[in-house]
Coordinates of C-alpha atoms and ligand atoms in Angstrom, one line a residue:
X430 CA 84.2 50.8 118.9
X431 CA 87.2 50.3 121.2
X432 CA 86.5 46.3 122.6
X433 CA 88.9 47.4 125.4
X434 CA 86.5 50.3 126.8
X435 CA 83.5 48.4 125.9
X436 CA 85.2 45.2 128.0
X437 CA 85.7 47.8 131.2
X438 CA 82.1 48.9 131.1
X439 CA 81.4 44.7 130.9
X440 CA 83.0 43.9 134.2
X441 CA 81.8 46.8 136.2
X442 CA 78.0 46.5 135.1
X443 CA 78.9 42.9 136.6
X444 CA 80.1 43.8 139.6
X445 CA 77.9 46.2 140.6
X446 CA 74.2 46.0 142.0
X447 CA 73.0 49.2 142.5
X448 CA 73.5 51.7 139.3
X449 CA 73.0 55.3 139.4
X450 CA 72.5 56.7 135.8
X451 CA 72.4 60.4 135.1
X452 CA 72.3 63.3 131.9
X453 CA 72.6 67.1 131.8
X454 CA 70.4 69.5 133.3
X455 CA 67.3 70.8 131.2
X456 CA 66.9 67.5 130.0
X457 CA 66.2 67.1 125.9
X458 CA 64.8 64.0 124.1
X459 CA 68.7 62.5 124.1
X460 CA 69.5 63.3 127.8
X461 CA 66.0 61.6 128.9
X462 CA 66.4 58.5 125.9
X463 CA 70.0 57.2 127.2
X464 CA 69.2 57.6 130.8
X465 CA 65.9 54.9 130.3
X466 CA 67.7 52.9 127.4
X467 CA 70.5 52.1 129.7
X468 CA 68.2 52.0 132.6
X469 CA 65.5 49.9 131.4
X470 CA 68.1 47.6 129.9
X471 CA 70.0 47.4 133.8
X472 CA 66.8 46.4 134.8
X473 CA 66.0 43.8 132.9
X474 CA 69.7 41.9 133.6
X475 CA 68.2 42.1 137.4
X476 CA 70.3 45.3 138.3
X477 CA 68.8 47.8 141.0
X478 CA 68.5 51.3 139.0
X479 CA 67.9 54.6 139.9
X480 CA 67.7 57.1 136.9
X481 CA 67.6 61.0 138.1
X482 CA 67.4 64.2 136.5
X483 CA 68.1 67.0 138.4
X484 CA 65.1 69.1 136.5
X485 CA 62.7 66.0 136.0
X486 CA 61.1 65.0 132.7
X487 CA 59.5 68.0 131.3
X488 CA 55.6 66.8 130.3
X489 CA 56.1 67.1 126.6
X490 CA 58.8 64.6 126.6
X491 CA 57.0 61.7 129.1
X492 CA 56.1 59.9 126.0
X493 CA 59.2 58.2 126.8
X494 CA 58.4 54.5 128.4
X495 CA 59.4 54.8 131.7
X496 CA 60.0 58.2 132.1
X497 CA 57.8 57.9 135.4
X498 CA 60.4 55.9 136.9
X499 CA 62.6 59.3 136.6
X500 CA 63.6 61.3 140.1
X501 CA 65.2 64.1 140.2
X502 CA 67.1 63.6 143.2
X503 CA 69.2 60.3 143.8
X504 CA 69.1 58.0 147.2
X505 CA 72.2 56.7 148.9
X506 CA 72.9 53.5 148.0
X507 CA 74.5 52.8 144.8
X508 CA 77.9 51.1 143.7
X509 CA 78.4 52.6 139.8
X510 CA 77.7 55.8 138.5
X511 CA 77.1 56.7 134.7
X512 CA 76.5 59.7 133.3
X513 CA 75.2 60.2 129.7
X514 CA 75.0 62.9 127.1
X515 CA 77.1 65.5 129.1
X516 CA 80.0 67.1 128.2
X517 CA 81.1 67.7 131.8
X518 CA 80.2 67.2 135.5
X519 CA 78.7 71.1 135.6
X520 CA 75.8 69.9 132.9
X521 CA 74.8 67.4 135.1
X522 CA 73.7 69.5 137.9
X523 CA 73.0 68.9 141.7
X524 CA 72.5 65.2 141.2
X525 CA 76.5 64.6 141.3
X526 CA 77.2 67.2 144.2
X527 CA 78.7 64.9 146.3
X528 CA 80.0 62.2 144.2
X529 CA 83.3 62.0 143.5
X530 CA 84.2 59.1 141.7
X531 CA 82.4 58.7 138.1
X532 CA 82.8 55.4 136.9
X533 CA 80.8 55.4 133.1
X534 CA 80.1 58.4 130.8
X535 CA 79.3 58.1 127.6
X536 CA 78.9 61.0 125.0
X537 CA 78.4 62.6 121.5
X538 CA 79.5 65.9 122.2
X539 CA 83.0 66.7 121.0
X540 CA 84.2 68.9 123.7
X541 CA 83.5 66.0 126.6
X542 CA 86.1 66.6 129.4
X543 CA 86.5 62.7 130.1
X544 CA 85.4 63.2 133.2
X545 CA 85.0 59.9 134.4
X546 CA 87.5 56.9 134.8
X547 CA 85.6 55.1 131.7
X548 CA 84.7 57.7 129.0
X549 CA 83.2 56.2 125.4
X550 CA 83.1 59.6 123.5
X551 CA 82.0 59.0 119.8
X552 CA 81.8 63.2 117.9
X553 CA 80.2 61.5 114.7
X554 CA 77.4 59.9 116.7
X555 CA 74.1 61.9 115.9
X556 CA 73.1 61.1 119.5
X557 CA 74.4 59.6 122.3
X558 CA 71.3 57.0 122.0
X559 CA 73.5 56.5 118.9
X560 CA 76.5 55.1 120.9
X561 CA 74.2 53.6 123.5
X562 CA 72.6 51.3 120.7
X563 CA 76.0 50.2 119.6
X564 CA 77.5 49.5 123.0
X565 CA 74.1 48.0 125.3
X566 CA 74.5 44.8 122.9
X567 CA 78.0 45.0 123.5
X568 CA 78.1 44.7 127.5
X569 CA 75.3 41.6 127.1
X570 CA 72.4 43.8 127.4
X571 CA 69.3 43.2 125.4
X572 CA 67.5 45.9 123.2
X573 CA 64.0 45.2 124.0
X574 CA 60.6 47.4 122.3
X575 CA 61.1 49.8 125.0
X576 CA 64.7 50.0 124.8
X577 CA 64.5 50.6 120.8
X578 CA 61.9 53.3 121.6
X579 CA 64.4 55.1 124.1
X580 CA 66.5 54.6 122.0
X581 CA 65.4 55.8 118.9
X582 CA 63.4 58.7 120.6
X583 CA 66.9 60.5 121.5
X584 CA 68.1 60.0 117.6
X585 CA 65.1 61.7 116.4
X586 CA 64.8 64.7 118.6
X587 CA 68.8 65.3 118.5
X588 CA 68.4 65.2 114.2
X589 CA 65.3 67.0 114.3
X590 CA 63.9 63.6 112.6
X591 CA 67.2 62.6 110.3
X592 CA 67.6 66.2 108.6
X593 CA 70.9 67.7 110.9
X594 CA 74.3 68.0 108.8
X595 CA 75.5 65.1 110.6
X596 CA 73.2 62.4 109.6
X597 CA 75.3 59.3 108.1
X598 CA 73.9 56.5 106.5
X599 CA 74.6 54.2 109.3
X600 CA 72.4 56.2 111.6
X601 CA 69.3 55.5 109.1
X602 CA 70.6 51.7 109.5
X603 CA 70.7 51.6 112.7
X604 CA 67.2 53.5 113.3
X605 CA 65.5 50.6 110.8
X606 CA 67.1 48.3 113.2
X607 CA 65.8 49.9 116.1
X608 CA 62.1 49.9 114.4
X609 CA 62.6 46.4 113.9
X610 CA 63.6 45.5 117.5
X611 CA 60.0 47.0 118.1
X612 CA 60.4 51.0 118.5
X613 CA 57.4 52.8 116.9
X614 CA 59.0 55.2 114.5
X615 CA 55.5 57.3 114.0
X616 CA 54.2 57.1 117.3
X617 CA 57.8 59.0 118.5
X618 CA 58.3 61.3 115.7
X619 CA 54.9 62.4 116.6
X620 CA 55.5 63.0 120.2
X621 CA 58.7 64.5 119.9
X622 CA 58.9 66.2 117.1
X623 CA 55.2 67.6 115.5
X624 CA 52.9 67.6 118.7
X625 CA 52.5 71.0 120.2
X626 CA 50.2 72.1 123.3
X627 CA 48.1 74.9 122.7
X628 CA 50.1 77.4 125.0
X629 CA 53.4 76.4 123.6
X630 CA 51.7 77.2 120.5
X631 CA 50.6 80.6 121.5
X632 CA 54.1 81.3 123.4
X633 CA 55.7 80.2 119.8
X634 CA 53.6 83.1 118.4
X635 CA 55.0 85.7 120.5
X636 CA 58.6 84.9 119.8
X637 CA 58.0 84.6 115.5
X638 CA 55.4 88.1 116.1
X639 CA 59.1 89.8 117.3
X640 CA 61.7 88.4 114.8
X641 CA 64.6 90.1 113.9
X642 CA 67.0 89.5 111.2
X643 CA 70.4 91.4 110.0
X644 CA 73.4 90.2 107.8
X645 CA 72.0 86.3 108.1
X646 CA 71.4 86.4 111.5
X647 CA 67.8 85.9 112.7
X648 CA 67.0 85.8 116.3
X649 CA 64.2 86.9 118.9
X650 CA 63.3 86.8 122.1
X651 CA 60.9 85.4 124.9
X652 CA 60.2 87.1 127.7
X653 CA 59.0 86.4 131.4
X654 CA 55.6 88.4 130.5
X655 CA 55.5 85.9 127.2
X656 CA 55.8 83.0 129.1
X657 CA 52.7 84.3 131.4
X658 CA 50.5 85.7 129.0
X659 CA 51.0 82.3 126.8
X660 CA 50.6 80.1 130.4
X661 CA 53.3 78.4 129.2
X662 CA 54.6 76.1 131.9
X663 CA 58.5 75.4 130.6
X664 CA 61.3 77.8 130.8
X665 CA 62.7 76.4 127.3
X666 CA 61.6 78.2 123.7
X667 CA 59.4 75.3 123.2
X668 CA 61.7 74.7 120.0
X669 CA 61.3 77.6 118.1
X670 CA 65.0 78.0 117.4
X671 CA 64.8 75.2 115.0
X672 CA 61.4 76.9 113.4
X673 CA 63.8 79.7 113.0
X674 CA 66.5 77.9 111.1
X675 CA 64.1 77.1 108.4
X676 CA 64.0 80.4 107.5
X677 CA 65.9 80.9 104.3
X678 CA 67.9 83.8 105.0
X679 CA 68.9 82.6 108.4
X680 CA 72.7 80.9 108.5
X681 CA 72.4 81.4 112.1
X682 CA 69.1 81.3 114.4
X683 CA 69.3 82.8 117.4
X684 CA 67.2 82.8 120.6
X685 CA 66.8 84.7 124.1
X686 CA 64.9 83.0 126.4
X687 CA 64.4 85.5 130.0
X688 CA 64.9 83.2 132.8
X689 CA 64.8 85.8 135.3
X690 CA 65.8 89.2 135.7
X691 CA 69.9 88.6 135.6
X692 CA 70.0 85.3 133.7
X693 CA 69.1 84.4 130.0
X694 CA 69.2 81.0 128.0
X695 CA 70.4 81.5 124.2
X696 CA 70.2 78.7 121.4
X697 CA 72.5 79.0 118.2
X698 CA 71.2 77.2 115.2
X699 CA 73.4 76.6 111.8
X700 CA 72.2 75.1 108.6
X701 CA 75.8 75.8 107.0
X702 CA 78.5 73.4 107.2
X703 CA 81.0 76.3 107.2
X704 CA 80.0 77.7 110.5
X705 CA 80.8 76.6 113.9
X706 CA 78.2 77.9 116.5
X707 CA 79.7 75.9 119.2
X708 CA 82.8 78.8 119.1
X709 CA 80.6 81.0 120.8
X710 CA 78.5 79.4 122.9
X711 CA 81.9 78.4 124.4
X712 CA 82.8 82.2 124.7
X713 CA 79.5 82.5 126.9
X714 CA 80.8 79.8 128.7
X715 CA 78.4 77.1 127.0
X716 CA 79.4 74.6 124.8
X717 CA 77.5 72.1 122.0
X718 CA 77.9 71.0 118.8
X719 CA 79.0 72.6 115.6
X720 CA 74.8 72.8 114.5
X721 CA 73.7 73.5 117.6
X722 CA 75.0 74.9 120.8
X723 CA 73.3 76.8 123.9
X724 CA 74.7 78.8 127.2
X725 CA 73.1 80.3 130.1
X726 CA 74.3 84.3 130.3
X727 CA 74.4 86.2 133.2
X728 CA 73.0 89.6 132.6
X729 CA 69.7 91.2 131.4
X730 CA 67.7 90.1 128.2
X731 CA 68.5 93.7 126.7
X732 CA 72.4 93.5 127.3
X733 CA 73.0 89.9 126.7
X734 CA 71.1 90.2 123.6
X735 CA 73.3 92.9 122.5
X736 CA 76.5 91.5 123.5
X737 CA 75.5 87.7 121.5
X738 CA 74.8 89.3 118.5
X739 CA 77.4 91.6 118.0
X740 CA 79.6 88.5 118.6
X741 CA 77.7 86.4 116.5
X742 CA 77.9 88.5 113.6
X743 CA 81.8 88.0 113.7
X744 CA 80.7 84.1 112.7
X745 CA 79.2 85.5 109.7
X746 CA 81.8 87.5 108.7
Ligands
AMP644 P1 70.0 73.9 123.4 O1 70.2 75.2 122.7 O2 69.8 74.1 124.8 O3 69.0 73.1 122.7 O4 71.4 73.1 123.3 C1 72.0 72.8 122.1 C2 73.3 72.1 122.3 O5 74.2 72.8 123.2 C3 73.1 70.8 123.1 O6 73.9 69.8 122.6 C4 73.4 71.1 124.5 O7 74.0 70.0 125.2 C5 74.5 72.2 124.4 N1 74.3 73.2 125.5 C6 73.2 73.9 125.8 N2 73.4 74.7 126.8 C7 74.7 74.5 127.2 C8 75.5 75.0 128.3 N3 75.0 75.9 129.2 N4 76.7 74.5 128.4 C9 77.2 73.6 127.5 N5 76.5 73.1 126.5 C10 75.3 73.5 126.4
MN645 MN1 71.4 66.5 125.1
MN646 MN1 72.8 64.6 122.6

C-alpha cells in the first residue's frame, strides 16, 4: 500500500472534525460495510460522523451494527468528504449534488475515475472492506468487534462467502484476522448470505418459474406484477442472479429486473475466467467487475431484454 496516500488520508482525518462518509446508490453488503467500518472507527477517535446513503439501508442488510445511524440525506456541516465503493461521483447519487470538492475515496473497482483529490484504488481487493481493513490501522484507527463485523460483512457478501474468482489467500488471512478482532463469521454469513424472507422467497420463485437459457446464456426476468404478487418490498432481484450462476450450463447469468415502465436494472454473472461481463455493462452505460457487473437501461423490459442478450451472446462467442 502506497505510505504516501495512506500518510495524506492521516493528516486530513486530523484536521478535520466533522466527516461526511458516502457509497453508491442501491447500497450492497460492501457499499453499507465501508461506510460504518470507516464510520464507526471516526467515531471512536472522537470525530463528528455522518454516514448517508442516498437509498437508505435496505431491511435485509441492517444486521450491520450501526446501520441505524445511516441517513439518507446529509446535513450541512462537515469539513471532509469520503466516498467508498464507487467507481464515480454518478454511483453515489443525490448525496454529493452539491459538493464539489471530494477529499477521500477509496475503491475495488477497476474502472474508478479518481474522482477525488485522494484516491486509494486497489482492483485485486475482493472488497473495498478489503482495502478499508488494511488502511483504518494505517491512519491510527482501531479495528474494534464492530468494525471487524463491518468489515468482514462487505468481504462476504462481495465473494458470495469466499467462492468469487478473485479470492486470494490473503483475503482468507485477513478475514481470520477480522474473526479474531471479534467479527462473528456465522452470525454474518447467515444474515447476508443464507437468510431469506418469505416474499423474497416467493418473488425468487417467479423469476427461476420463467428461466431461459440459449448458447450459455441463462437469464429471466422480474416484473412489476412479480414484485406485487410476491409483496416483495425491494426493487433488487433479491439475489437470484447469483442462484442463477450455479447453474451448470450458465457462463453467463443474466437478470431483468422492471423498475418501471421505461427503465430496467440488469445483473451479469460469470463463473469463467475468460469472460469479461464488465465490457457490456459498460456498453449499457454501467460498469463493475469482470464477475459481476450491473446497469440501469432505459427502455421497456421486452426491448432491453432483447437488445442485452443479443449483445451478450457476442461475449460467448
Ligand atoms: P449488481 O448487478 O447491481 O449486483 O452489481 C454488480 C457490480 O456492478 C457491482 O460491483 C456494482 O457496483 C456494479 N454496478 C451495478 N450497477 C451499476 C451501474 N449502473 N453503473 C456502474 N456500475 C454498476
Ligand atoms: Mn458495492
Ligand atoms: Mn464492492
Amino acid at each position: 500500500m502506497d505510505k504516501d496516500l495512506l500518510e495524506q488520508v492521516r493528516l486530513r482525518l486530523e484536521q478535520a472534525d466533522h466527516i461526511l462518509i458516502s457509497a453508491h446508490t442501491r447500497p450492497d453488503g460492501d457499499a453499507i460495510g465501508s461506510v460504518l467500518a470507516l464510520g464507526l472507527a471516526m467515531q471512536n477517535a472522537g470525530k463528528k460522523v455522518q454516514m448517508v446513503l442516498a437509498d437508505g439501508v435496505p431491511a435485509a442488510l441492517r444486521f450491520f451494527p450501526g446501520s441505524e445511524q445511516v441517513a439518507n440525506k446529509h446535513k450541512d456541516q462537515f469539513d471532509m468528504v469520503v466516498i467508498l465503493d464507487s467507481s464515480s461521483l454518478d454511483r453515489v447519487g443525490n448525496v454529493v449534488d452539491e459538493i464539489n470538492k471530494i477529499d477521500v475515496s477509496i475503491d475495488h473497482h477497476p474502472d474508478n475515475t479518481h474522482f477525488a483529490e485522494i484516491n486509494i484504488v486497489q482492483p485485486k481487493a475482493v472488497s473495498t472492506t478489503e482495502v478499508l481493513a488494511r488502511v483504518i490501522p494505517e491512519i491510527g484507527l482501531e479495528i474494534t468487534p464492530n468494525v471487524a463485523s463491518n468489515l468482514l460483512g462487505g468481504m462476504i457478501t462481495d465473494t458470495i462467502g469466499f467462492k468469487t474468482e478473485n479470492m486470494q489467500p490473503d483475503a482468507l488471512r485477513l478475514a481470520a484476522d477480522l474473526m479474531e478482532k471479534g467479527a462473528n463469521l456465522p452470525f454474518l454469513y447467515h444474515h447476508a448470505l443464507v437468510e431469506k424472507t418469505f416474499q423474497a422467497a416467493k418473488y425468487m420463485g417467479a423469476g427461476l418459474s420463467q428461466l431461459q437459457q440459449e448458447d450459455g446464456l441463462v437469464w429471466t426476468t422480474l416484473t412489476l406484477e412479480n414484485r406485487k404478487t410476491a409483496q416483495y418490498p425491494g426493487r433488487d432481484d433479491a439475489d437470484l442472479v447469483n442462484i442463477m450462476s450455479a447453474i451448470d450450463t450458465a457462463d453467463v447469468a443474466l437478470i431483468f429486473v422492471e423498475q418501471n415502465e421505461h427503465t430496467v436494472k440488469v445483473s451479469w454473472r460469470t463463473r469463467s475466467p475468460e469472460i469479461d461481463v464488465s465490457v457490456v455493462a459498460h456498453e449499457f452505460g454501467g460498469g463493475g467487475h469482470r464477475a459481476a457487473a450491473g446497469a440501469m437501461i432505459e427502455g421497456s423490459l421486452q426491448d432491453v431484454q432483447m437488445e442485452v442478450v443479443k449483445r451478450t451472446k457476442v461475449l460467448l462467442l
